[in-house]
Amino acid sequence: MRSHGGGTRGSSTAGSPAVLGGHAGRARLAVLALLGSILVPLVAAGLRSVLWALVGIAGLALAAVGVWWTLAHTGALRVLGAALSVAAPVTVLALYAAYDLLWPALLSLALWMLSVTVARTALSPGPTASAQAEQAVAEAPHSPWILMNPRSGGGKVGRFHLVEKARAAGCRVVLLEGGHQDVAELARQAVTEGADLLAVAGGDGTQALVAEVAARHDVPFLVIPAGTRNHFALDLGLDRDDPAAALEALTHGVELRIDLGYAADRVFVNNASFGTYASVVTDPAYRDAKTRTTLRTLPGLLTGEGASGLRARADGESVDDLQALLISNNPYGRAVDAARPGRRKRLDSGLLGVVCVRVGNTAQAARLVRGARSGGLIRLSAGEVTVEADTDTLPVGIDGEHVVLPSPVVCRSDPGALRVRVPRRRPGTSRAGAATADWPRVARLALGSPPLSPGRGQHEPSGPGRVRGGGRDS
């Protein structure tokens, strides 16, 4: 892949002794923290720590059963499930405290969390590689057009004075007023009238509609994070706390080529959800009473006649009897990051992420403590996924917009379909390349050996898309 405008691949600095030394130090700290998480309970309780670990696992399994009964049943069994989901972990903590093992257990857990977090940063390419890859400056647009939804994000458009700032930057601003408006048609009309950049200040659903028009006409697209959650902006590295900062891309920007996802003929920039969640949110009462509506409808969807029984085929691999299914435009990371949940390391892999949930009874709920080996949570990646059920139609949540599509629904990735204009300096890019905790690679790095690449080139830029600056990537 080439970086235009005098940029480099970023390999020289990312692979320099100073950078590798810093990563090796973090790898050693991760290994030490992992060993500490094992040694602390052994010192506190000896070989009995294995028994106490089993007690903790049993408590988690009982809590999972309680949550399942709460969600999947009504009446007395729901009340019992709610009580069990609270009583099981509290009882385990009380037993640990009674035998003077509570603090060792909490310290061991803290050390394990530290080891996983540091291991991820040790394998991250770091911000330098990404920054060097993004030296190409895109030409400023001559006739930018921005669609703004004043109601999105609790009124961010007005609160951050986005209309005034966009007009001062030379943009034509169109406001979404009350009532139904055809967002895609507004964007198509803008292109017809000569717009050479399309932008949206609003939620992800509106972003997806305009992004499709931009991709179809090969016009750059600009994201202004003025919605409630702004997941798309998050994975592009944009500052969600300062939506106006995205306007800097008009004059000091780079261009990324990223993928788009399709569910039948509907575009999504984040994900399309099927099954229980998609069915719950289509209930008219959900918007005003989310918790009450969810608890009322879930039993029928999980164990009753309304159970979806979804089936999915992902590049030849079949998964049956699913309660829920999430298909994302590029896979979400496996690691949990409380500050940035659901991050996608890349937006240009050409693959869909597939997360399948299969929990149909109490035993399957209890096995969830085994993690990926439980069979209750299945992760795949594929270029195309077919979703079907024993119904003629399927409710689907597409980037927060709820639609009903004919069954089966074919989801696919359109690689490199969208040109996205972003500011050169974005706060989220420095952590976009965070890796999963691959312990064999961490151990090699801690011992002074360069970690083997998991598949892709080790010095490949870690940002969310491929940079373009007047030419095509190679």
Coordinates of C-alpha atoms in Angstrom, one line a residue:
M1 CA 0.0 0.0 0.0
R2 CA 1.3 3.5 -0.9
S3 CA 1.0 6.7 1.0
H4 CA 1.0 9.8 -1.3
G5 CA 2.3 13.3 -0.7
G6 CA 5.7 12.3 0.6
G7 CA 4.5 9.8 3.2
T8 CA 6.1 6.4 4.0
R9 CA 4.9 3.1 5.2
G10 CA 5.8 4.0 8.7
S11 CA 8.0 0.9 9.1
S12 CA 11.2 2.7 10.0
T13 CA 10.0 4.4 13.1
A14 CA 7.5 1.7 14.2
G15 CA 10.3 -0.9 13.9
S16 CA 13.0 1.2 15.5
P17 CA 14.9 -0.1 18.6
A18 CA 13.3 2.6 20.8
V19 CA 9.8 1.6 19.8
L20 CA 10.5 -2.1 20.0
G21 CA 12.2 -1.6 23.4
G22 CA 9.1 0.1 24.7
H23 CA 6.8 -2.7 23.4
A24 CA 9.2 -5.3 25.0
G25 CA 9.0 -3.6 28.3
R26 CA 5.2 -3.6 28.2
A27 CA 5.3 -7.3 27.2
R28 CA 7.5 -8.1 30.2
L29 CA 5.1 -6.2 32.5
A30 CA 2.1 -8.1 31.0
V31 CA 3.9 -11.5 31.6
L32 CA 4.8 -10.5 35.2
A33 CA 1.2 -9.4 35.9
L34 CA -0.1 -12.6 34.5
L35 CA 2.2 -14.7 36.7
G36 CA 1.2 -12.5 39.7
S37 CA -2.5 -13.2 39.1
I38 CA -1.6 -16.9 39.4
L39 CA 0.8 -16.7 42.3
V40 CA -1.3 -14.5 44.6
P41 CA -4.1 -17.1 45.2
L42 CA -1.5 -19.9 45.4
V43 CA 0.4 -18.1 48.1
A44 CA -2.8 -17.2 50.0
A45 CA -4.5 -20.6 49.8
G46 CA -2.0 -23.1 48.3
L47 CA -3.5 -25.9 46.2
R48 CA -6.9 -25.1 47.8
S49 CA -7.0 -22.1 45.5
V50 CA -8.0 -24.4 42.7
L51 CA -11.1 -25.4 44.7
W52 CA -11.9 -21.8 45.4
A53 CA -11.5 -20.9 41.7
L54 CA -14.1 -23.7 41.0
V55 CA -16.4 -22.1 43.6
G56 CA -16.1 -18.8 41.8
I57 CA -16.9 -20.4 38.4
A58 CA -19.9 -22.1 39.9
G59 CA -21.2 -18.8 41.2
L60 CA -20.8 -17.2 37.8
A61 CA -22.7 -20.2 36.2
L62 CA -25.5 -19.9 38.7
A63 CA -25.7 -16.1 38.0
A64 CA -25.9 -16.8 34.3
V65 CA -28.8 -19.2 34.9
G66 CA -30.5 -16.6 37.0
V67 CA -30.2 -14.0 34.2
W68 CA -31.6 -16.5 31.7
W69 CA -34.6 -17.3 33.9
T70 CA -35.2 -13.6 34.3
L71 CA -35.2 -12.9 30.6
A72 CA -36.8 -16.0 29.2
H73 CA -39.6 -16.7 31.7
T74 CA -42.4 -15.0 33.6
G75 CA -44.0 -15.3 37.0
A76 CA -42.3 -17.1 39.9
L77 CA -39.5 -18.4 37.8
R78 CA -38.6 -14.8 36.7
V79 CA -38.6 -13.7 40.4
L80 CA -36.4 -16.7 41.3
G81 CA -34.0 -16.0 38.5
A82 CA -33.6 -12.3 39.5
A83 CA -32.9 -13.4 43.1
L84 CA -30.4 -16.1 41.9
S85 CA -28.5 -13.7 39.6
V86 CA -27.8 -11.5 42.7
A87 CA -27.5 -14.1 45.4
A88 CA -25.0 -16.4 43.6
P89 CA -22.1 -13.8 43.2
V90 CA -22.9 -12.3 46.6
T91 CA -22.6 -15.7 48.3
V92 CA -19.3 -16.4 46.6
L93 CA -17.9 -13.1 47.8
A94 CA -19.2 -13.8 51.3
L95 CA -17.4 -17.2 51.3
Y96 CA -14.2 -15.6 50.1
A97 CA -14.4 -13.0 52.8
A98 CA -15.2 -15.6 55.5
Y99 CA -12.0 -17.5 54.6
D100 CA -9.8 -14.4 54.3
L101 CA -9.6 -14.8 50.5
L102 CA -11.5 -11.8 49.3
W103 CA -8.6 -9.5 48.9
P104 CA -6.3 -12.1 47.3
A105 CA -9.1 -12.8 44.8
L106 CA -9.6 -9.2 44.0
L107 CA -5.9 -8.6 43.7
S108 CA -5.6 -11.6 41.4
L109 CA -8.4 -10.3 39.2
A110 CA -6.8 -6.8 39.1
L111 CA -3.5 -8.3 38.0
W112 CA -5.1 -10.4 35.3
M113 CA -7.0 -7.4 33.9
L114 CA -3.7 -5.4 34.0
S115 CA -1.9 -8.2 32.2
V116 CA -4.5 -8.4 29.4
T117 CA -4.6 -4.6 28.9
V118 CA -0.8 -4.2 28.8
A119 CA -0.4 -7.2 26.5
R120 CA -2.8 -5.6 24.0
T121 CA -0.8 -2.4 24.0
A122 CA 2.5 -4.3 23.7
L123 CA 1.3 -5.8 20.4
S124 CA -0.2 -2.6 19.1
P125 CA 1.7 -1.0 16.1
G126 CA 1.3 2.3 18.0
P127 CA 0.3 5.8 16.8
T128 CA 3.6 6.4 15.0
A129 CA 2.9 3.9 12.2
S130 CA -0.5 5.3 11.6
A131 CA 0.6 8.9 11.7
Q132 CA 3.3 8.4 9.1
A133 CA 0.9 6.6 6.8
E134 CA -1.4 9.6 6.8
Q135 CA 0.7 12.3 5.2
A136 CA -1.4 12.6 2.1
V137 CA -3.4 15.8 2.1
A138 CA -6.7 15.6 0.2
E139 CA -7.6 18.6 -2.0
A140 CA -10.2 20.9 -0.4
P141 CA -13.7 20.5 -1.9
H142 CA -15.1 23.4 -4.0
S143 CA -18.8 22.8 -3.2
P144 CA -19.3 20.8 0.0
W145 CA -22.9 19.9 1.1
I146 CA -23.9 19.1 4.7
L147 CA -27.2 17.6 5.9
M148 CA -27.8 18.3 9.6
N149 CA -30.4 16.9 11.9
P150 CA -31.1 19.5 14.7
R151 CA -32.8 16.8 16.9
S152 CA -29.9 14.3 16.9
G153 CA -27.8 13.8 20.0
G154 CA -30.1 16.0 22.1
G155 CA -29.6 19.0 19.9
K156 CA -25.8 18.9 19.3
V157 CA -26.2 20.8 16.0
G158 CA -27.4 23.9 17.9
R159 CA -25.3 23.3 21.0
F160 CA -22.0 23.3 19.0
H161 CA -23.1 26.0 16.5
L162 CA -22.5 23.6 13.7
V163 CA -24.7 25.4 11.1
E164 CA -22.8 28.7 11.6
K165 CA -19.4 27.0 11.5
A166 CA -20.2 24.9 8.5
R167 CA -21.4 27.9 6.5
A168 CA -18.3 29.9 7.5
A169 CA -16.3 27.1 6.0
G170 CA -18.1 27.5 2.7
C171 CA -20.6 24.6 3.0
R172 CA -24.1 24.5 1.9
V173 CA -26.2 23.4 4.8
V174 CA -29.6 21.6 4.6
L175 CA -31.6 21.1 7.8
L176 CA -33.8 18.1 8.4
E177 CA -37.1 19.6 9.5
G178 CA -40.1 17.8 11.1
G179 CA -42.0 15.2 9.2
H180 CA -40.7 12.5 6.8
Q181 CA -38.0 13.6 4.4
D182 CA -36.2 11.4 1.8
V183 CA -32.6 11.7 3.0
A184 CA -31.2 9.8 0.1
E185 CA -33.1 11.9 -2.4
L186 CA -31.8 15.1 -0.8
A187 CA -28.2 13.8 -1.2
R188 CA -28.8 12.7 -4.8
Q189 CA -30.1 16.1 -5.6
A190 CA -27.1 17.7 -4.1
V191 CA -24.8 15.7 -6.3
T192 CA -26.8 16.6 -9.3
E193 CA -26.4 20.3 -8.4
G194 CA -22.6 20.0 -8.3
A195 CA -21.8 19.0 -4.7
D196 CA -18.3 17.5 -4.6
L197 CA -18.5 16.4 -1.0
L198 CA -21.4 15.0 1.0
A199 CA -21.5 15.3 4.8
V200 CA -23.9 14.4 7.6
A201 CA -24.3 15.8 11.1
G202 CA -26.6 13.3 12.7
G203 CA -27.1 9.7 13.7
D204 CA -25.5 6.6 12.2
G205 CA -28.8 5.7 10.4
T206 CA -28.7 9.0 8.5
Q207 CA -25.0 8.6 7.9
A208 CA -25.6 5.3 6.2
L209 CA -28.2 6.7 3.8
V210 CA -26.0 9.5 2.6
A211 CA -22.9 7.3 2.5
E212 CA -24.6 5.0 0.0
V213 CA -25.2 8.0 -2.3
A214 CA -21.6 9.2 -1.9
A215 CA -20.3 5.7 -2.7
R216 CA -22.6 5.4 -5.8
H217 CA -21.3 8.7 -7.2
D218 CA -17.7 8.3 -6.0
V219 CA -18.0 11.6 -4.0
P220 CA -16.0 12.0 -0.7
F221 CA -18.1 11.6 2.5
L222 CA -17.6 13.5 5.7
V223 CA -18.8 12.4 9.2
I224 CA -19.7 15.0 11.8
P225 CA -20.4 13.2 15.1
A226 CA -23.7 14.9 16.1
G227 CA -25.7 11.8 17.0
T228 CA -26.2 10.0 20.3
R229 CA -23.6 7.2 20.1
N230 CA -21.7 8.0 16.9
H231 CA -20.2 4.5 16.6
F232 CA -19.1 5.1 13.1
A233 CA -17.3 8.3 14.1
L234 CA -15.7 6.4 17.0
D235 CA -14.1 3.8 14.7
L236 CA -12.9 6.6 12.3
G237 CA -11.0 8.1 15.3
L238 CA -13.1 11.3 15.4
D239 CA -13.6 13.4 18.5
R240 CA -17.2 12.8 19.6
D241 CA -17.0 15.4 22.3
D242 CA -16.2 18.1 19.7
P243 CA -18.3 17.5 16.6
A244 CA -17.1 20.8 14.9
A245 CA -13.5 19.5 14.8
A246 CA -14.6 17.2 12.0
L247 CA -14.9 20.3 9.8
E248 CA -11.1 20.6 9.8
A249 CA -11.1 17.8 7.2
L250 CA -12.3 20.3 4.6
T251 CA -9.0 22.1 4.6
H252 CA -6.6 19.8 6.6
G253 CA -7.8 16.3 5.7
V254 CA -6.9 12.9 4.4
E255 CA -9.0 10.5 2.6
L256 CA -9.7 6.9 3.5
R257 CA -11.1 4.1 1.4
I258 CA -13.4 2.0 3.6
D259 CA -16.0 -0.8 3.2
L260 CA -19.7 -0.6 3.2
G261 CA -22.0 -3.4 4.4
Y262 CA -25.3 -4.3 2.7
A263 CA -28.3 -6.2 4.1
A264 CA -30.3 -7.0 0.9
D265 CA -30.3 -3.5 -0.7
R266 CA -29.9 -1.5 2.5
V267 CA -26.5 0.0 3.4
F268 CA -25.1 -0.1 6.9
V269 CA -21.9 1.5 8.1
N270 CA -21.9 -0.2 11.5
N271 CA -24.1 -3.3 11.8
A272 CA -27.3 -5.1 11.0
S273 CA -29.0 -7.0 13.9
F274 CA -31.4 -9.9 13.6
G275 CA -33.4 -11.9 16.1
T276 CA -34.5 -11.0 19.6
Y277 CA -33.1 -7.4 19.7
A278 CA -34.4 -6.5 16.3
S279 CA -37.8 -7.9 17.3
V280 CA -38.0 -6.0 20.6
V281 CA -37.1 -2.6 19.1
T282 CA -39.8 -2.9 16.5
D283 CA -42.4 -2.9 19.2
P284 CA -44.1 0.6 19.2
A285 CA -43.9 0.8 23.0
Y286 CA -40.1 0.3 23.0
R287 CA -39.2 4.0 22.4
D288 CA -41.0 5.2 25.5
A289 CA -40.6 2.2 27.8
K290 CA -37.5 0.3 26.9
T291 CA -37.0 -1.9 30.0
R292 CA -40.7 -2.8 30.5
T293 CA -41.2 -3.6 26.8
T294 CA -38.0 -5.8 26.7
L295 CA -39.0 -7.8 29.8
R296 CA -42.6 -8.2 28.4
T297 CA -41.6 -9.4 25.0
L298 CA -38.4 -11.4 25.6
P299 CA -39.9 -14.6 27.1
G300 CA -42.0 -15.2 23.9
L301 CA -39.0 -14.4 21.7
L302 CA -36.6 -16.7 23.5
T303 CA -38.6 -19.7 24.5
G304 CA -42.2 -19.2 23.2
E305 CA -43.9 -19.5 19.8
G306 CA -42.2 -16.2 18.8
A307 CA -38.7 -17.7 19.1
S308 CA -36.8 -16.7 16.0
G309 CA -34.9 -19.9 15.2
L310 CA -32.5 -18.0 13.0
R311 CA -30.1 -19.7 10.6
A312 CA -27.0 -18.2 9.1
R313 CA -24.6 -19.3 6.4
A314 CA -21.3 -17.5 6.4
D315 CA -19.1 -18.3 3.4
G316 CA -20.2 -22.0 3.5
E317 CA -20.3 -22.4 7.3
S318 CA -23.8 -22.9 8.7
V319 CA -25.0 -22.0 12.2
D320 CA -28.6 -23.0 13.3
D321 CA -31.0 -22.3 16.2
L322 CA -29.8 -18.8 16.9
Q323 CA -31.6 -16.3 19.2
A324 CA -29.7 -13.3 18.0
L325 CA -27.3 -12.4 15.2
L326 CA -25.2 -9.3 14.7
I327 CA -23.5 -8.7 11.3
S328 CA -21.0 -5.8 11.3
N329 CA -19.3 -3.9 8.6
N330 CA -15.8 -5.3 9.5
P331 CA -15.3 -7.5 12.6
Y332 CA -15.5 -6.0 16.1
G333 CA -12.5 -6.7 18.4
R334 CA -12.8 -9.6 20.8
A335 CA -11.2 -7.7 23.7
V336 CA -13.4 -5.8 26.1
D337 CA -12.5 -2.1 26.4
A338 CA -14.8 -0.3 28.8
A339 CA -13.9 3.2 27.4
R340 CA -14.4 2.1 23.7
P341 CA -16.8 -0.8 23.6
G342 CA -17.2 -2.6 20.3
R343 CA -14.2 -1.1 18.5
R344 CA -13.3 -2.2 15.0
K345 CA -9.6 -2.2 14.4
R346 CA -10.1 -1.9 10.6
L347 CA -12.8 -0.7 8.3
D348 CA -11.2 -1.9 5.1
S349 CA -10.7 -5.7 5.6
G350 CA -13.4 -6.5 3.0
L351 CA -15.1 -8.8 5.6
L352 CA -18.2 -8.8 7.7
G353 CA -18.0 -9.6 11.3
V354 CA -20.6 -12.2 12.5
V355 CA -21.6 -12.6 16.2
C356 CA -24.1 -15.4 16.8
V357 CA -25.9 -15.9 20.1
R358 CA -27.3 -19.4 20.8
V359 CA -28.7 -19.8 24.3
G360 CA -32.0 -21.7 24.2
N361 CA -32.2 -23.4 27.6
T362 CA -30.8 -23.3 31.2
A363 CA -27.9 -25.6 30.5
Q364 CA -26.6 -23.5 27.6
A365 CA -26.9 -20.4 29.8
A366 CA -24.8 -22.0 32.5
R367 CA -22.1 -23.0 30.0
L368 CA -21.6 -19.4 29.0
V369 CA -18.9 -19.1 31.7
R370 CA -16.7 -21.2 29.4
G371 CA -16.6 -18.3 27.0
A372 CA -15.9 -19.1 23.4
R373 CA -15.9 -22.9 24.1
S374 CA -19.5 -22.8 25.4
G375 CA -21.1 -22.7 22.0
G376 CA -23.4 -19.9 23.1
L377 CA -21.4 -17.1 21.5
I378 CA -20.0 -17.8 18.1
R379 CA -17.8 -15.4 16.2
L380 CA -17.1 -15.6 12.4
S381 CA -15.9 -13.4 9.6
A382 CA -17.1 -13.7 6.0
G383 CA -17.5 -11.8 2.8
E384 CA -21.2 -12.8 2.5
V385 CA -23.7 -14.0 5.1
T386 CA -27.2 -15.4 4.4
V387 CA -29.8 -15.1 7.2
E388 CA -33.1 -16.9 7.2
A389 CA -35.9 -18.2 9.4
D390 CA -39.2 -20.1 9.1
T391 CA -41.0 -16.8 8.2
D392 CA -41.5 -14.9 5.1
T393 CA -40.0 -11.7 6.5
L394 CA -37.3 -10.8 9.1
P395 CA -37.2 -7.7 11.3
V396 CA -33.8 -6.1 11.1
G397 CA -32.1 -3.3 12.9
I398 CA -29.9 -1.4 10.5
D399 CA -27.7 1.2 12.2
G400 CA -30.4 1.8 14.6
E401 CA -33.2 2.0 11.9
H402 CA -35.7 -0.7 12.1
V403 CA -37.0 -2.3 8.9
V404 CA -38.6 -5.6 7.8
L405 CA -36.9 -7.4 4.9
P406 CA -38.0 -10.5 2.8
S407 CA -36.4 -13.7 4.0
P408 CA -33.7 -14.9 3.4
V409 CA -31.6 -11.7 3.8
V410 CA -28.2 -11.8 2.0
C411 CA -25.6 -9.5 3.7
R412 CA -22.4 -8.7 1.9
S413 CA -19.4 -6.4 2.1
D414 CA -18.6 -3.9 -0.6
P415 CA -14.8 -3.4 -0.1
G416 CA -13.4 0.1 -0.5
A417 CA -16.7 1.5 -1.7
L418 CA -16.7 4.7 0.3
R419 CA -14.2 7.6 0.2
V420 CA -14.2 9.2 3.7
R421 CA -12.7 12.6 4.4
V422 CA -11.3 12.9 7.9
P423 CA -9.0 15.4 9.7
R424 CA -5.3 14.6 9.7
R425 CA -5.2 14.8 13.5
R426 CA -7.7 12.6 15.2
P427 CA -7.7 11.6 18.8
G428 CA -8.9 8.0 18.2
T429 CA -6.2 6.9 15.8
S430 CA -3.5 6.4 18.4
R431 CA -5.5 3.5 19.9
A432 CA -7.2 2.2 16.8
G433 CA -4.6 -0.5 16.4
A434 CA -4.9 -2.1 19.8
A435 CA -4.4 -5.8 19.4
T436 CA -5.9 -8.8 21.3
A437 CA -3.8 -10.5 24.0
D438 CA -1.9 -13.1 21.9
W439 CA 0.1 -14.6 24.7
P440 CA 2.6 -16.6 22.5
R441 CA 3.5 -13.4 20.7
V442 CA 3.7 -11.4 24.0
A443 CA 6.1 -14.1 25.4
R444 CA 8.4 -13.9 22.4
L445 CA 8.5 -10.1 22.7
A446 CA 9.1 -10.2 26.4
L447 CA 12.1 -12.6 25.8
G448 CA 13.6 -10.2 23.2
S449 CA 12.4 -11.9 20.0
P450 CA 10.3 -10.0 17.5
P451 CA 6.7 -11.3 17.6
L452 CA 5.6 -13.3 14.6
S453 CA 2.9 -11.5 12.5
P454 CA -0.6 -13.0 12.9
G455 CA -1.2 -12.9 9.2
R456 CA -1.1 -9.4 7.8
G457 CA 2.1 -7.4 7.3
Q458 CA 3.5 -6.3 10.6
H459 CA 4.2 -2.7 9.5
E460 CA 0.8 -2.3 7.8
P461 CA -0.8 1.0 8.9
S462 CA -3.0 0.5 11.9
G463 CA -5.7 3.0 11.1
P464 CA -9.3 2.2 10.2
G465 CA -9.0 2.6 6.4
R466 CA -6.5 2.9 3.5
V467 CA -5.2 6.4 2.9
R468 CA -5.7 8.0 -0.5
G469 CA -4.2 11.2 -1.6
G470 CA -4.8 11.7 -5.3
G471 CA -3.9 8.2 -6.5
R472 CA -4.9 4.5 -6.0
D473 CA -3.5 2.3 -3.4
S474 CA -1.4 -0.6 -4.5

